Each structure stands twice: as C-alpha cells, then as structure tokens.
Short mmCIF file of C-alpha atoms in Angstrom, two decimals:
data_model
loop_
_atom_site.label_atom_id
_atom_site.label_comp_id
_atom_site.label_asym_id
_atom_site.label_seq_id
_atom_site.Cartn_x
_atom_site.Cartn_y
_atom_site.Cartn_z
CA MET A 1 -23.88 -25.92 -7.19
CA THR A 2 -27.15 -27.89 -6.46
CA THR A 3 -30.38 -25.84 -4.97
CA LEU A 4 -31.39 -29.56 -2.96
CA MET A 5 -29.89 -30.25 0.13
CA ILE A 6 -32.37 -34.12 -0.35
CA ASP A 7 -32.99 -35.40 -3.71
CA ALA A 8 -34.18 -39.13 -2.93
CA GLN A 9 -34.98 -40.87 -6.11
CA GLN A 10 -37.12 -43.55 -6.24
CA VAL A 11 -35.60 -45.62 -2.66
CA CYS A 12 -36.81 -48.34 -1.85
CA LYS A 13 -35.92 -50.21 1.49
CA ASN A 14 -37.03 -53.86 2.81
CA PHE A 15 -36.28 -55.99 6.30
CA GLY A 16 -36.32 -59.07 5.47
CA ARG A 17 -39.51 -59.96 2.70
CA LEU A 18 -41.22 -56.64 4.37
CA GLU A 19 -41.18 -53.58 2.07
CA VAL A 20 -41.11 -50.04 3.94
CA LEU A 21 -39.95 -47.97 1.35
CA LYS A 22 -41.60 -48.36 -1.98
CA GLY A 23 -39.93 -46.17 -4.24
CA ILE A 24 -39.52 -42.37 -2.28
CA ASP A 25 -39.39 -39.10 -4.17
CA LEU A 26 -38.48 -36.52 -1.83
CA GLN A 27 -36.87 -33.30 -2.81
CA VAL A 28 -35.79 -30.13 0.10
CA PRO A 29 -33.97 -27.57 -0.97
CA LYS A 30 -31.26 -26.15 0.66
CA GLY A 31 -32.81 -23.90 3.84
CA SER A 32 -35.96 -25.14 4.06
CA VAL A 33 -37.66 -27.03 6.19
CA THR A 34 -39.30 -30.33 5.56
CA CYS A 35 -41.86 -32.59 8.27
CA LEU A 36 -42.69 -36.07 7.41
CA ILE A 37 -45.90 -36.50 8.86
CA GLY A 38 -48.04 -39.83 8.79
CA PRO A 39 -49.51 -43.17 11.10
CA SER A 40 -47.07 -45.43 12.83
CA GLY A 41 -45.17 -47.57 10.66
CA SER A 42 -45.82 -45.75 7.28
CA GLY A 43 -41.99 -45.75 6.87
CA LYS A 44 -40.78 -41.73 8.42
CA SER A 45 -38.26 -43.14 10.53
CA THR A 46 -36.82 -45.27 8.24
CA MET A 47 -36.44 -42.65 5.29
CA LEU A 48 -34.82 -40.52 7.79
CA ARG A 49 -32.25 -43.04 8.49
CA CYS A 50 -31.50 -43.83 4.89
CA VAL A 51 -30.57 -40.54 4.30
CA ASN A 52 -27.43 -40.79 6.69
CA HIS A 53 -26.91 -44.42 5.71
CA LEU A 54 -27.83 -45.58 9.04
CA GLU A 55 -30.03 -48.10 6.63
CA LYS A 56 -28.74 -48.98 3.80
CA VAL A 57 -31.23 -48.32 0.83
CA ASN A 58 -32.05 -51.50 -1.28
CA ALA A 59 -33.31 -49.48 -4.52
CA GLY A 60 -32.47 -46.40 -6.35
CA ARG A 61 -30.46 -43.12 -5.31
CA LEU A 62 -30.31 -40.83 -2.49
CA TYR A 63 -28.00 -37.35 -2.43
CA VAL A 64 -27.43 -35.18 -0.10
CA ASP A 65 -25.51 -31.62 -0.83
CA GLY A 66 -25.24 -33.38 -4.17
CA ASP A 67 -23.07 -36.21 -3.07
CA LEU A 68 -24.59 -40.09 -3.13
CA ILE A 69 -24.90 -41.01 0.16
CA GLY A 70 -23.55 -44.42 1.13
CA TYR A 71 -22.30 -45.79 -2.24
CA ARG A 72 -20.12 -44.79 -5.26
CA GLU A 73 -21.55 -45.18 -9.06
CA ARG A 74 -19.40 -46.39 -11.21
CA ASP A 75 -21.05 -47.56 -15.27
CA GLY A 76 -24.40 -47.37 -13.60
CA VAL A 77 -23.69 -49.55 -11.07
CA LEU A 78 -23.60 -48.94 -7.32
CA TYR A 79 -20.70 -49.55 -5.29
CA GLU A 80 -21.40 -49.45 -1.05
CA ILE A 81 -18.64 -47.15 0.76
CA SER A 82 -16.38 -48.14 3.52
CA GLU A 83 -17.45 -47.56 6.93
CA LYS A 84 -14.83 -44.80 7.25
CA ASP A 85 -16.30 -42.63 4.14
CA ALA A 86 -20.10 -43.25 5.68
CA SER A 87 -18.42 -41.82 8.48
CA ARG A 88 -17.79 -39.15 6.97
CA GLN A 89 -20.52 -37.78 5.15
CA ARG A 90 -21.97 -38.95 8.72
CA ALA A 91 -20.43 -35.98 10.03
CA ASP A 92 -21.80 -33.23 7.59
CA ILE A 93 -25.50 -34.69 8.90
CA GLY A 94 -26.75 -34.34 12.52
CA MET A 95 -29.33 -36.22 13.86
CA VAL A 96 -31.40 -36.19 17.21
CA PHE A 97 -33.15 -39.52 18.16
CA GLN A 98 -36.47 -39.64 20.23
CA GLN A 99 -34.06 -41.00 22.63
CA PHE A 100 -31.18 -38.32 24.20
CA ASN A 101 -28.37 -41.33 23.83
CA LEU A 102 -26.57 -38.69 26.07
CA PHE A 103 -23.23 -39.77 27.27
CA PRO A 104 -24.64 -40.29 31.22
CA HIS A 105 -20.97 -40.17 32.77
CA ARG A 106 -19.97 -37.67 30.91
CA THR A 107 -21.14 -33.48 32.05
CA VAL A 108 -23.52 -31.78 29.31
CA ILE A 109 -20.16 -30.19 27.74
CA ASP A 110 -18.64 -32.88 27.89
CA ASN A 111 -20.70 -34.52 25.55
CA ILE A 112 -21.18 -31.94 23.02
CA ILE A 113 -17.65 -31.44 22.70
CA GLU A 114 -16.71 -35.02 22.40
CA ALA A 115 -17.97 -35.27 18.47
CA PRO A 116 -16.23 -31.96 17.71
CA ILE A 117 -12.90 -32.59 19.36
CA HIS A 118 -12.30 -36.33 18.35
CA VAL A 119 -14.05 -36.35 14.88
CA LYS A 120 -13.89 -32.91 13.47
CA ARG A 121 -9.77 -32.22 15.40
CA GLN A 122 -11.04 -28.92 16.90
CA PRO A 123 -8.81 -27.93 19.65
CA GLU A 124 -10.57 -28.75 22.39
CA LYS A 125 -10.36 -24.54 24.06
CA ALA A 126 -12.23 -23.91 20.78
CA ALA A 127 -14.77 -26.52 20.96
CA ARG A 128 -16.02 -25.34 24.68
CA ALA A 129 -16.14 -21.65 23.72
CA ARG A 130 -18.89 -22.96 20.92
CA ALA A 131 -20.30 -25.25 23.14
CA MET A 132 -21.13 -22.62 25.68
CA GLU A 133 -22.02 -20.59 22.84
CA LEU A 134 -24.97 -22.73 21.91
CA LEU A 135 -26.07 -24.31 25.23
CA GLU A 136 -26.74 -20.54 25.49
CA GLN A 137 -28.90 -20.26 22.92
CA VAL A 138 -31.20 -23.47 23.92
CA GLY A 139 -31.41 -21.86 27.39
CA LEU A 140 -28.53 -24.15 29.26
CA ALA A 141 -25.63 -22.46 29.94
CA HIS A 142 -26.29 -22.52 33.45
CA LYS A 143 -26.11 -26.43 33.20
CA ALA A 144 -22.67 -27.30 31.81
CA ASP A 145 -21.17 -28.69 34.59
CA ALA A 146 -24.44 -31.18 34.94
CA TYR A 147 -25.01 -34.87 34.18
CA PRO A 148 -27.77 -35.50 32.24
CA VAL A 149 -29.49 -37.82 35.03
CA GLN A 150 -29.88 -34.19 36.77
CA LEU A 151 -31.52 -33.20 33.49
CA SER A 152 -35.60 -33.53 32.51
CA GLY A 153 -36.19 -34.54 29.63
CA GLY A 154 -36.96 -31.31 27.96
CA GLN A 155 -33.29 -30.14 28.97
CA GLN A 156 -31.75 -33.29 27.87
CA GLN A 157 -33.16 -33.20 24.13
CA ARG A 158 -31.80 -29.45 24.11
CA VAL A 159 -28.35 -30.25 24.96
CA ALA A 160 -28.39 -33.27 22.30
CA ILE A 161 -29.88 -30.66 19.92
CA ALA A 162 -26.58 -28.69 20.58
CA ARG A 163 -24.50 -31.12 20.83
CA ALA A 164 -25.74 -32.24 17.01
CA VAL A 165 -25.13 -28.33 15.97
CA ALA A 166 -21.77 -28.43 17.56
CA MET A 167 -20.62 -30.50 14.62
CA ASP A 168 -21.64 -27.52 12.46
CA PRO A 169 -23.95 -29.79 9.72
CA LYS A 170 -25.27 -28.99 6.77
CA LEU A 171 -28.25 -30.74 7.51
CA MET A 172 -30.41 -31.55 10.51
CA LEU A 173 -32.31 -35.00 10.90
CA PHE A 174 -35.03 -35.00 13.39
CA ASP A 175 -36.96 -38.14 14.62
CA GLU A 176 -39.78 -37.15 16.62
CA PRO A 177 -37.42 -35.66 19.29
CA THR A 178 -40.60 -34.95 21.52
CA SER A 179 -42.76 -38.37 21.63
CA ALA A 180 -40.36 -39.41 24.51
CA LEU A 181 -41.33 -35.96 26.57
CA ASP A 182 -44.19 -34.71 28.85
CA PRO A 183 -46.43 -32.55 27.37
CA GLU A 184 -45.23 -29.82 29.40
CA LEU A 185 -41.83 -29.97 28.23
CA VAL A 186 -42.58 -29.89 24.16
CA GLY A 187 -42.64 -26.37 23.88
CA GLU A 188 -39.59 -25.63 25.27
CA VAL A 189 -37.82 -27.88 22.41
CA LEU A 190 -40.13 -26.84 19.43
CA ARG A 191 -38.65 -23.47 20.50
CA VAL A 192 -35.26 -24.49 20.18
CA MET A 193 -36.08 -26.00 16.93
CA ARG A 194 -38.07 -22.72 15.21
CA GLN A 195 -34.65 -20.97 15.90
CA LEU A 196 -32.34 -23.51 14.00
CA ALA A 197 -35.24 -23.03 11.03
CA ASP A 198 -34.77 -18.90 11.68
CA ASP A 199 -31.39 -19.17 11.37
CA GLY A 200 -31.71 -20.98 7.85
CA MET A 201 -30.80 -24.86 9.02
CA THR A 202 -32.15 -27.19 6.65
CA MET A 203 -33.97 -29.80 8.34
CA LEU A 204 -36.04 -32.78 8.06
CA VAL A 205 -37.81 -33.46 10.81
CA VAL A 206 -40.78 -36.34 11.33
CA THR A 207 -43.51 -35.07 13.79
CA HIS A 208 -46.87 -35.92 15.41
CA GLU A 209 -46.77 -31.63 16.26
CA MET A 210 -48.94 -30.20 13.56
CA GLY A 211 -48.86 -27.15 14.93
CA PHE A 212 -44.62 -26.54 14.25
CA ALA A 213 -45.41 -28.04 11.41
CA ARG A 214 -48.11 -25.34 10.29
CA GLU A 215 -45.91 -22.49 11.65
CA VAL A 216 -42.39 -24.27 10.41
CA ALA A 217 -42.75 -26.19 7.34
CA ASP A 218 -42.39 -25.33 4.10
CA GLN A 219 -42.87 -28.27 3.06
CA VAL A 220 -45.60 -31.17 4.87
CA VAL A 221 -45.29 -34.32 3.57
CA PHE A 222 -47.80 -37.34 4.16
CA MET A 223 -46.51 -40.79 4.22
CA ALA A 224 -48.57 -44.22 5.08
CA ASP A 225 -47.94 -47.82 4.11
CA GLY A 226 -44.53 -46.68 2.37
CA VAL A 227 -45.35 -44.15 -0.40
CA VAL A 228 -45.87 -40.44 -0.19
CA VAL A 229 -49.56 -39.58 -0.41
CA GLU A 230 -49.27 -36.16 -0.68
CA ALA A 231 -47.15 -33.15 -0.52
CA GLY A 232 -47.10 -29.37 -0.57
CA THR A 233 -47.51 -26.26 1.67
CA ALA A 234 -48.50 -26.86 5.48
CA ALA A 235 -51.63 -24.99 3.97
CA GLN A 236 -52.41 -27.45 1.41
CA VAL A 237 -51.90 -30.31 2.88
CA LEU A 238 -52.83 -30.07 6.53
CA ASP A 239 -55.72 -27.38 6.33
CA ASN A 240 -57.00 -28.79 2.16
CA PRO A 241 -55.32 -32.39 1.78
CA GLN A 242 -56.58 -33.97 -1.54
CA GLN A 243 -55.87 -37.19 -0.79
CA THR A 244 -58.82 -39.33 0.98
CA ARG A 245 -55.91 -41.40 3.06
CA THR A 246 -54.46 -37.87 4.02
CA GLN A 247 -58.13 -36.87 5.09
CA GLU A 248 -58.66 -40.05 7.17
CA PHE A 249 -55.39 -39.40 8.87
CA LEU A 250 -55.16 -35.65 9.72
CA SER A 251 -59.26 -36.41 11.09
CA SER A 252 -58.06 -38.96 13.49
CA LEU A 253 -56.10 -36.55 15.53
CA LEU A 254 -58.87 -34.18 16.25
#
C-alpha cells in the first residue's frame, strides 16, 4: 500500500502556447494537509484541477492513492481513459471551489444527498441521515430545508464542504475556498476545514490564508511561474524561506 495520496511526477500543462505547469513534482502523504501558496497565475489552481482530471496533463504522471489519474499506461505509452472511468476516479476526490456551485433550486439537504444517491447508489434514507450528521458538524442542521439564496456566503461554502464530504472521498481539494467571502465569514469556513484536518482527511488546499497554512498545514508549497520554488513545513517556508522569490512574495503580504 502506498503511503502517498498524491504523487505528481514532472506534471506539465499547456493552454495553447502558454506553459502553466512546467514539470511539477509534488508528494502529499496520506492523512496530511498540504497548502499551495503563491501569486495569482502561478499555476496553483491548474495543478489542483489536474489532480482530478478536470484538466488533462500534457506530460508527466499524476497518481492518487497509487492509481494513475486520467490515463492508463501500456508499454510506457499513456492512453486517456473514458469519461465514465474518469468520473469514477473523481467520485473519490472531493473538491470545493471558490464559488459554492450549489443547486439554487434545491434545498440544502437535497444538494448534499444528490451525488451519494445518484453516483454512489446510496439508499435515500441513509444518505439523508448522513447529510444531517454532516450539517450538524458544520453547524447548519437548522438550515437543512433552506435554499442557497437564503444562506450567507460562509454558510453556502460550509454546505459545499458537507456536500463534498458526503461522498466519503479519500482526498479533499480546496481551491481558495474563502476568497469569495466577506472577511468576517472566513473564520467559520476555516473552522470546518480545521476539523476535517483533525479528523485525518488528506487535503490539498490552494489558499491565501497564511494563518491557516501556518496552523494546519503539514507541508507548505510555494509556486511561482508554473514551478515549485520551495517546499517544507510551515515554519520552514513561512518563517524562514530560503528562496528570494518566496521571500519577496511573503514580504508583499505584510
């Protein structure tokens, strides 16, 4: 059994002539939290989307829990898998975006049970019971029958996290989950994420929240211009960066 949840090996991604990822190596151990930090346009979100094959890599290999993502390899040649097989891989990888992406015409609890029932074929009664447990955990059990428009941004993002966790993923990806929120709502979402980390969920988080990275991350990875510039513990990267580019980025946040 592999001890790595994510193993990215020389991952490259182009959009036309634009090189967005230029040979990314990234290892995320099971049960750990890795925070990706860096300036806008550095490739962080693209890297995240490659992990669940929302973006197709142009070169390199990307494994999740030992499985090659998006491709099969035969005799050293990669063949893209079908969309059905890709969807099956994605079912084990939860993702929370900047925007909440809740179904506006469905209640909170119906948003949460949709995928477990239709993708994982869970009985509706069991799915509803699990959804209520998760709403309790994120402090929103009293909003089960509300519609997204009746919730604050922070509440909607907590529902989005509960919806992702309802699929019992082996890995959670977060793409700047607090960037669309008013500052006073950020804390309630980070609290839920801290609880997930405490429960042992493997997480890869693109974030600008340095306090969260310092408190929760087992590993901080600084990206710029499509490459990993520096990686290490939060103390190493945030408090004692070795690379000039990292130092410049962190000083710009102060």
